Amino acid sequence: MAEILQKDGTWVFDGDALRLTPGRDKNVSLFRRTLGELVVPLGALAGVSFEQGRRSGRLRLRLRNGADPLLHATGGRLTEPHDPYQLVVDPDRYGVAEYVVDEVRAALLLAEMPADPLDRYLLPGPAVPLSVSAGDGTASFDGERVRLEWNWKTEDAKSAAGARTLTVGELAAVDWHPAAGLENGHLRFTVRGAASEAPPKYDPHAVELWGFKKDPLMALVAAAVQARLPHPAAGPGAKETPAAVAPPAPRPAADDHDALLRRLRELGELHRAGVLTEEEFTLAKQAVLRRL
């Protein structure tokens, strides 16, 4: 097991999954604290890296495309303070961070985990029910229905029709954009057969966002809904199904020495052929030897 504990959070890797827990420090964003702990199965990972700096370092996870409804709904637009797949590391823990990276990379190599896109989510998305108030409205989601309610800042033309309730079955898509510069952001729901070209300010299926503290929380609503929509790679006609964490990749039994010895021979051949670098071969070999 590899573990790193920091003010920014804790990462624990047990060989099958990486558990990411946000810290309680005042500098940890409201978004990450509200999202809570994430359990990322090995099969969802595409890579991991560690970047050293003078004052602090940063661990970064890279997930396979299609593994996480949060990443799909936000389109990579979550900034560093809110990104749950980054961890700020103090200089005195650089060695521990590098050890975590080595352990995750060795597990990926040993499991021969592919890095190609997925056609189903391996993470379940934020827990429901959810309710967030930001911008010109409140968005609530109970796992089946989205409810949009308006406040005194909503344009009259938009609020005149009253609150809106949309079932998951009515939705074709959901997306979240943060405010950037002079451009406002939004949380928008696209209804099947009724796509709107109206700006979020006037769209009754969108909440307009102005760049305030709670805006990123709307991304949680977007991700929770996205987890229950057909996966974008599932093809036409796919039914809405909740995302589920896939079972970890099967691992050889502890007493299956023959399989492990075969794996050692395979690694040696890959190393001699130049497919694996010296460092990659050493990490993978150590992982196999530990299981012997």
CSV table of C-alpha atoms in Angstrom, one decimal:
chain,number,residue,atom,x,y,z
A,1,MET,CA,0.0,0.0,0.0
A,2,ALA,CA,1.2,3.5,-0.9
A,3,GLU,CA,-0.1,6.5,1.0
A,4,ILE,CA,0.6,10.3,1.1
A,5,LEU,CA,-1.0,12.5,3.7
A,6,GLN,CA,-1.0,16.3,3.1
A,7,LYS,CA,-3.0,19.4,4.1
A,8,ASP,CA,-4.5,19.4,0.7
A,9,GLY,CA,-5.7,15.8,1.0
A,10,THR,CA,-4.8,12.2,1.2
A,11,TRP,CA,-4.1,9.6,-1.5
A,12,VAL,CA,-4.0,5.9,-0.7
A,13,PHE,CA,-3.3,3.2,-3.3
A,14,ASP,CA,-4.0,-0.4,-2.4
A,15,GLY,CA,-3.0,-2.0,-5.8
A,16,ASP,CA,-6.6,-2.1,-7.1
A,17,ALA,CA,-7.8,1.5,-6.6
A,18,LEU,CA,-6.7,4.9,-5.6
A,19,ARG,CA,-8.7,6.6,-2.8
A,20,LEU,CA,-8.6,10.4,-3.0
A,21,THR,CA,-9.8,12.2,0.2
A,22,PRO,CA,-9.8,16.1,0.2
A,23,GLY,CA,-8.1,17.7,3.2
A,24,ARG,CA,-9.7,19.9,5.8
A,25,ASP,CA,-7.3,22.8,5.4
A,26,LYS,CA,-9.0,26.2,4.8
A,27,ASN,CA,-7.3,26.4,1.4
A,28,VAL,CA,-9.1,23.3,0.1
A,29,SER,CA,-11.8,24.5,-2.3
A,30,LEU,CA,-15.5,24.3,-1.4
A,31,PHE,CA,-16.0,22.2,-4.5
A,32,ARG,CA,-13.6,19.5,-3.5
A,33,ARG,CA,-14.9,19.4,0.0
A,34,THR,CA,-18.5,19.1,-1.2
A,35,LEU,CA,-17.6,16.4,-3.8
A,36,GLY,CA,-15.9,14.4,-1.0
A,37,GLU,CA,-13.9,11.2,-1.3
A,38,LEU,CA,-13.3,9.5,-4.7
A,39,VAL,CA,-12.4,5.9,-5.3
A,40,VAL,CA,-10.7,5.6,-8.7
A,41,PRO,CA,-10.4,1.9,-9.9
A,42,LEU,CA,-7.1,1.0,-11.6
A,43,GLY,CA,-9.0,0.4,-14.8
A,44,ALA,CA,-10.0,4.1,-14.9
A,45,LEU,CA,-6.4,5.3,-14.8
A,46,ALA,CA,-4.3,6.3,-17.9
A,47,GLY,CA,-1.4,7.6,-16.0
A,48,VAL,CA,0.1,9.5,-13.0
A,49,SER,CA,2.8,12.2,-12.7
A,50,PHE,CA,4.6,14.3,-10.1
A,51,GLU,CA,5.9,17.8,-10.7
A,52,GLN,CA,8.4,19.3,-8.3
A,53,GLY,CA,8.4,23.0,-7.5
A,54,ARG,CA,10.4,25.3,-5.2
A,55,ARG,CA,7.6,25.8,-2.7
A,56,SER,CA,5.4,22.8,-3.5
A,57,GLY,CA,5.0,19.9,-5.9
A,58,ARG,CA,1.9,18.5,-7.5
A,59,LEU,CA,0.6,15.0,-8.1
A,60,ARG,CA,-1.6,14.6,-11.1
A,61,LEU,CA,-3.8,11.8,-12.2
A,62,ARG,CA,-4.8,11.3,-15.8
A,63,LEU,CA,-8.0,9.2,-16.4
A,64,ARG,CA,-9.0,7.3,-19.4
A,65,ASN,CA,-11.4,9.2,-21.7
A,66,GLY,CA,-15.0,8.3,-20.8
A,67,ALA,CA,-14.2,6.9,-17.3
A,68,ASP,CA,-15.6,9.8,-15.2
A,69,PRO,CA,-18.9,11.7,-15.7
A,70,LEU,CA,-17.5,14.7,-13.9
A,71,LEU,CA,-14.7,15.1,-16.4
A,72,HIS,CA,-17.1,14.7,-19.3
A,73,ALA,CA,-19.6,17.2,-18.0
A,74,THR,CA,-17.0,19.8,-17.2
A,75,GLY,CA,-14.9,19.2,-20.4
A,76,GLY,CA,-11.7,19.8,-18.5
A,77,ARG,CA,-12.7,23.3,-17.4
A,78,LEU,CA,-12.3,22.8,-13.7
A,79,THR,CA,-9.4,25.0,-12.6
A,80,GLU,CA,-6.5,23.7,-10.4
A,81,PRO,CA,-8.1,24.6,-7.0
A,82,HIS,CA,-11.2,22.6,-7.8
A,83,ASP,CA,-9.6,19.7,-9.7
A,84,PRO,CA,-10.0,16.5,-7.5
A,85,TYR,CA,-7.3,14.7,-9.5
A,86,GLN,CA,-4.5,17.0,-8.3
A,87,LEU,CA,-2.8,17.1,-4.9
A,88,VAL,CA,-0.4,19.8,-3.6
A,89,VAL,CA,2.7,18.2,-2.0
A,90,ASP,CA,5.0,19.8,0.5
A,91,PRO,CA,8.8,19.7,-0.3
A,92,ASP,CA,9.5,17.3,2.6
A,93,ARG,CA,7.1,14.7,1.1
A,94,TYR,CA,8.5,14.7,-2.4
A,95,GLY,CA,10.0,11.2,-1.9
A,96,VAL,CA,6.7,9.8,-0.7
A,97,ALA,CA,4.9,11.4,-3.8
A,98,GLU,CA,7.5,9.7,-6.1
A,99,TYR,CA,6.9,6.4,-4.3
A,100,VAL,CA,3.1,6.7,-4.9
A,101,VAL,CA,3.8,7.4,-8.6
A,102,ASP,CA,6.1,4.4,-8.9
A,103,GLU,CA,3.5,2.1,-7.2
A,104,VAL,CA,0.7,3.2,-9.5
A,105,ARG,CA,2.8,2.9,-12.6
A,106,ALA,CA,4.0,-0.5,-11.7
A,107,ALA,CA,0.4,-1.7,-11.1
A,108,LEU,CA,-0.7,-0.4,-14.4
A,109,LEU,CA,2.2,-2.1,-16.1
A,110,LEU,CA,1.7,-5.3,-14.3
A,111,ALA,CA,-2.0,-5.4,-15.1
A,112,GLU,CA,-1.3,-4.5,-18.7
A,113,MET,CA,-4.0,-1.9,-18.4
A,114,PRO,CA,-5.0,-0.4,-21.7
A,115,ALA,CA,-5.2,3.4,-22.1
A,116,ASP,CA,-7.9,3.5,-24.8
A,117,PRO,CA,-11.2,5.3,-24.3
A,118,LEU,CA,-14.0,3.6,-22.4
A,119,ASP,CA,-17.7,3.0,-23.4
A,120,ARG,CA,-19.0,3.2,-19.9
A,121,TYR,CA,-18.3,5.2,-16.8
A,122,LEU,CA,-16.2,3.6,-14.1
A,123,LEU,CA,-16.9,6.2,-11.5
A,124,PRO,CA,-20.5,6.8,-10.2
A,125,GLY,CA,-20.6,10.6,-10.2
A,126,PRO,CA,-21.5,12.8,-7.2
A,127,ALA,CA,-23.9,11.5,-4.7
A,128,VAL,CA,-27.6,12.6,-4.9
A,129,PRO,CA,-29.8,14.3,-3.9
A,130,LEU,CA,-28.0,17.6,-4.7
A,131,SER,CA,-29.2,21.2,-4.6
A,132,VAL,CA,-27.1,24.2,-5.5
A,133,SER,CA,-27.9,27.9,-5.6
A,134,ALA,CA,-25.8,30.1,-7.7
A,135,GLY,CA,-26.1,32.8,-10.4
A,136,ASP,CA,-29.8,33.4,-11.3
A,137,GLY,CA,-31.3,30.1,-10.0
A,138,THR,CA,-31.2,26.9,-8.0
A,139,ALA,CA,-30.6,23.5,-9.6
A,140,SER,CA,-31.7,20.4,-7.7
A,141,PHE,CA,-31.4,16.7,-8.7
A,142,ASP,CA,-32.7,13.7,-6.9
A,143,GLY,CA,-31.4,11.0,-9.3
A,144,GLU,CA,-34.4,11.1,-11.6
A,145,ARG,CA,-35.6,14.7,-11.9
A,146,VAL,CA,-33.9,18.0,-12.4
A,147,ARG,CA,-35.7,21.0,-10.9
A,148,LEU,CA,-34.8,24.6,-11.8
A,149,GLU,CA,-36.0,27.5,-9.7
A,150,TRP,CA,-35.4,31.2,-10.2
A,151,ASN,CA,-34.5,34.1,-7.9
A,152,TRP,CA,-34.9,37.8,-8.0
A,153,LYS,CA,-31.9,38.2,-10.3
A,154,THR,CA,-33.5,36.2,-13.1
A,155,GLU,CA,-34.7,37.9,-16.2
A,156,ASP,CA,-38.4,38.4,-16.2
A,157,ALA,CA,-38.8,36.7,-19.6
A,158,LYS,CA,-37.2,33.6,-18.2
A,159,SER,CA,-38.8,33.5,-14.7
A,160,ALA,CA,-42.3,34.2,-16.0
A,161,ALA,CA,-42.9,30.5,-16.8
A,162,GLY,CA,-42.0,29.5,-13.3
A,163,ALA,CA,-39.9,26.6,-12.1
A,164,ARG,CA,-39.0,23.8,-14.5
A,165,THR,CA,-38.9,20.1,-13.8
A,166,LEU,CA,-37.1,17.8,-16.2
A,167,THR,CA,-36.8,14.0,-16.0
A,168,VAL,CA,-33.6,12.3,-17.0
A,169,GLY,CA,-35.5,10.6,-19.9
A,170,GLU,CA,-36.2,14.0,-21.4
A,171,LEU,CA,-32.6,15.1,-21.5
A,172,ALA,CA,-30.2,14.7,-24.4
A,173,ALA,CA,-27.2,16.4,-22.8
A,174,VAL,CA,-26.0,18.6,-19.9
A,175,ASP,CA,-23.0,20.9,-19.8
A,176,TRP,CA,-21.3,23.3,-17.4
A,177,HIS,CA,-19.1,26.3,-18.3
A,178,PRO,CA,-17.5,28.5,-15.7
A,179,ALA,CA,-17.5,32.3,-16.1
A,180,ALA,CA,-14.3,33.5,-17.8
A,181,GLY,CA,-13.3,37.1,-18.0
A,182,LEU,CA,-16.3,39.2,-19.2
A,183,GLU,CA,-18.1,36.1,-20.4
A,184,ASN,CA,-20.7,34.5,-18.0
A,185,GLY,CA,-20.9,30.8,-17.4
A,186,HIS,CA,-23.8,28.5,-17.3
A,187,LEU,CA,-25.3,25.1,-16.4
A,188,ARG,CA,-27.5,24.1,-19.4
A,189,PHE,CA,-29.8,21.1,-20.0
A,190,THR,CA,-30.6,20.2,-23.5
A,191,VAL,CA,-34.1,18.7,-23.9
A,192,ARG,CA,-34.6,16.0,-26.5
A,193,GLY,CA,-36.0,17.6,-29.7
A,194,ALA,CA,-36.0,21.1,-28.2
A,195,ALA,CA,-32.4,22.4,-28.3
A,196,SER,CA,-32.3,26.1,-27.5
A,197,GLU,CA,-30.1,28.7,-29.1
A,198,ALA,CA,-31.0,31.3,-26.6
A,199,PRO,CA,-28.3,32.7,-24.3
A,200,PRO,CA,-28.4,31.2,-20.8
A,201,LYS,CA,-29.8,34.5,-19.5
A,202,TYR,CA,-33.1,33.8,-21.3
A,203,ASP,CA,-33.0,30.0,-21.6
A,204,PRO,CA,-35.5,28.4,-19.2
A,205,HIS,CA,-33.4,25.2,-19.2
A,206,ALA,CA,-30.2,27.0,-18.1
A,207,VAL,CA,-28.8,28.7,-15.0
A,208,GLU,CA,-26.6,31.7,-15.8
A,209,LEU,CA,-23.4,31.9,-13.7
A,210,TRP,CA,-21.4,35.1,-12.9
A,211,GLY,CA,-18.2,33.8,-11.5
A,212,PHE,CA,-18.9,33.7,-7.8
A,213,LYS,CA,-17.7,31.2,-5.2
A,214,LYS,CA,-20.5,28.6,-5.6
A,215,ASP,CA,-20.4,28.4,-9.4
A,216,PRO,CA,-18.2,25.3,-9.4
A,217,LEU,CA,-20.8,23.5,-7.3
A,218,MET,CA,-23.1,23.6,-10.3
A,219,ALA,CA,-20.6,21.2,-12.0
A,220,LEU,CA,-21.6,18.6,-9.4
A,221,VAL,CA,-25.2,18.7,-10.6
A,222,ALA,CA,-24.0,18.4,-14.2
A,223,ALA,CA,-21.9,15.4,-13.3
A,224,ALA,CA,-24.6,13.6,-11.4
A,225,VAL,CA,-27.0,14.0,-14.3
A,226,GLN,CA,-24.3,13.0,-16.8
A,227,ALA,CA,-23.7,9.8,-14.9
A,228,ARG,CA,-27.4,8.8,-15.6
A,229,LEU,CA,-27.4,9.7,-19.3
A,230,PRO,CA,-26.3,7.3,-22.0
A,231,HIS,CA,-22.5,7.2,-22.2
A,232,PRO,CA,-21.3,9.3,-25.1
A,233,ALA,CA,-19.5,6.3,-26.6
A,234,ALA,CA,-22.4,3.8,-26.1
A,235,GLY,CA,-23.9,4.5,-29.5
A,236,PRO,CA,-27.5,5.4,-30.5
A,237,GLY,CA,-30.4,3.8,-28.7
A,238,ALA,CA,-28.5,3.3,-25.4
A,239,LYS,CA,-30.6,3.4,-22.3
A,240,GLU,CA,-29.9,5.6,-19.3
A,241,THR,CA,-28.1,3.5,-16.6
A,242,PRO,CA,-26.4,4.7,-13.5
A,243,ALA,CA,-22.6,4.6,-13.6
A,244,ALA,CA,-21.1,1.8,-11.6
A,245,VAL,CA,-17.6,1.2,-10.5
A,246,ALA,CA,-16.2,-1.7,-12.5
A,247,PRO,CA,-14.7,-4.6,-10.5
A,248,PRO,CA,-10.9,-4.4,-10.3
A,249,ALA,CA,-8.9,-6.3,-12.9
A,250,PRO,CA,-8.3,-9.9,-11.8
A,251,ARG,CA,-5.0,-10.5,-10.1
A,252,PRO,CA,-3.2,-13.9,-9.9
A,253,ALA,CA,-3.6,-15.8,-6.7
A,254,ALA,CA,-0.8,-15.4,-4.2
A,255,ASP,CA,0.2,-19.1,-4.6
A,256,ASP,CA,0.1,-19.1,-8.4
A,257,HIS,CA,3.9,-19.1,-8.8
A,258,ASP,CA,3.9,-20.4,-12.3
A,259,ALA,CA,1.8,-17.4,-13.6
A,260,LEU,CA,4.0,-15.0,-11.8
A,261,LEU,CA,7.2,-16.6,-13.1
A,262,ARG,CA,5.8,-16.5,-16.7
A,263,ARG,CA,5.1,-12.8,-16.1
A,264,LEU,CA,8.7,-12.3,-15.1
A,265,ARG,CA,10.0,-14.0,-18.2
A,266,GLU,CA,7.6,-11.8,-20.3
A,267,LEU,CA,8.9,-8.7,-18.7
A,268,GLY,CA,12.5,-9.8,-19.3
A,269,GLU,CA,11.8,-10.3,-23.0
A,270,LEU,CA,10.1,-6.9,-23.3
A,271,HIS,CA,13.1,-5.3,-21.6
A,272,ARG,CA,15.6,-7.0,-23.9
A,273,ALA,CA,13.5,-6.0,-26.9
A,274,GLY,CA,13.7,-2.4,-25.8
A,275,VAL,CA,9.9,-2.1,-25.2
A,276,LEU,CA,10.5,-1.4,-21.5
A,277,THR,CA,13.0,1.0,-20.2
A,278,GLU,CA,15.4,0.0,-17.4
A,279,GLU,CA,13.2,1.9,-14.9
A,280,GLU,CA,9.9,0.5,-16.1
A,281,PHE,CA,11.4,-3.1,-16.0
A,282,THR,CA,12.7,-2.6,-12.5
A,283,LEU,CA,9.4,-1.3,-11.2
A,284,ALA,CA,7.4,-4.1,-12.8
A,285,LYS,CA,9.8,-6.8,-11.7
A,286,GLN,CA,9.6,-5.5,-8.1
A,287,ALA,CA,5.8,-5.6,-8.2
A,288,VAL,CA,5.9,-9.3,-9.3
A,289,LEU,CA,8.5,-10.3,-6.8
A,290,ARG,CA,6.5,-8.8,-4.0
A,291,ARG,CA,3.6,-11.0,-5.0
A,292,LEU,CA,5.8,-14.1,-5.0
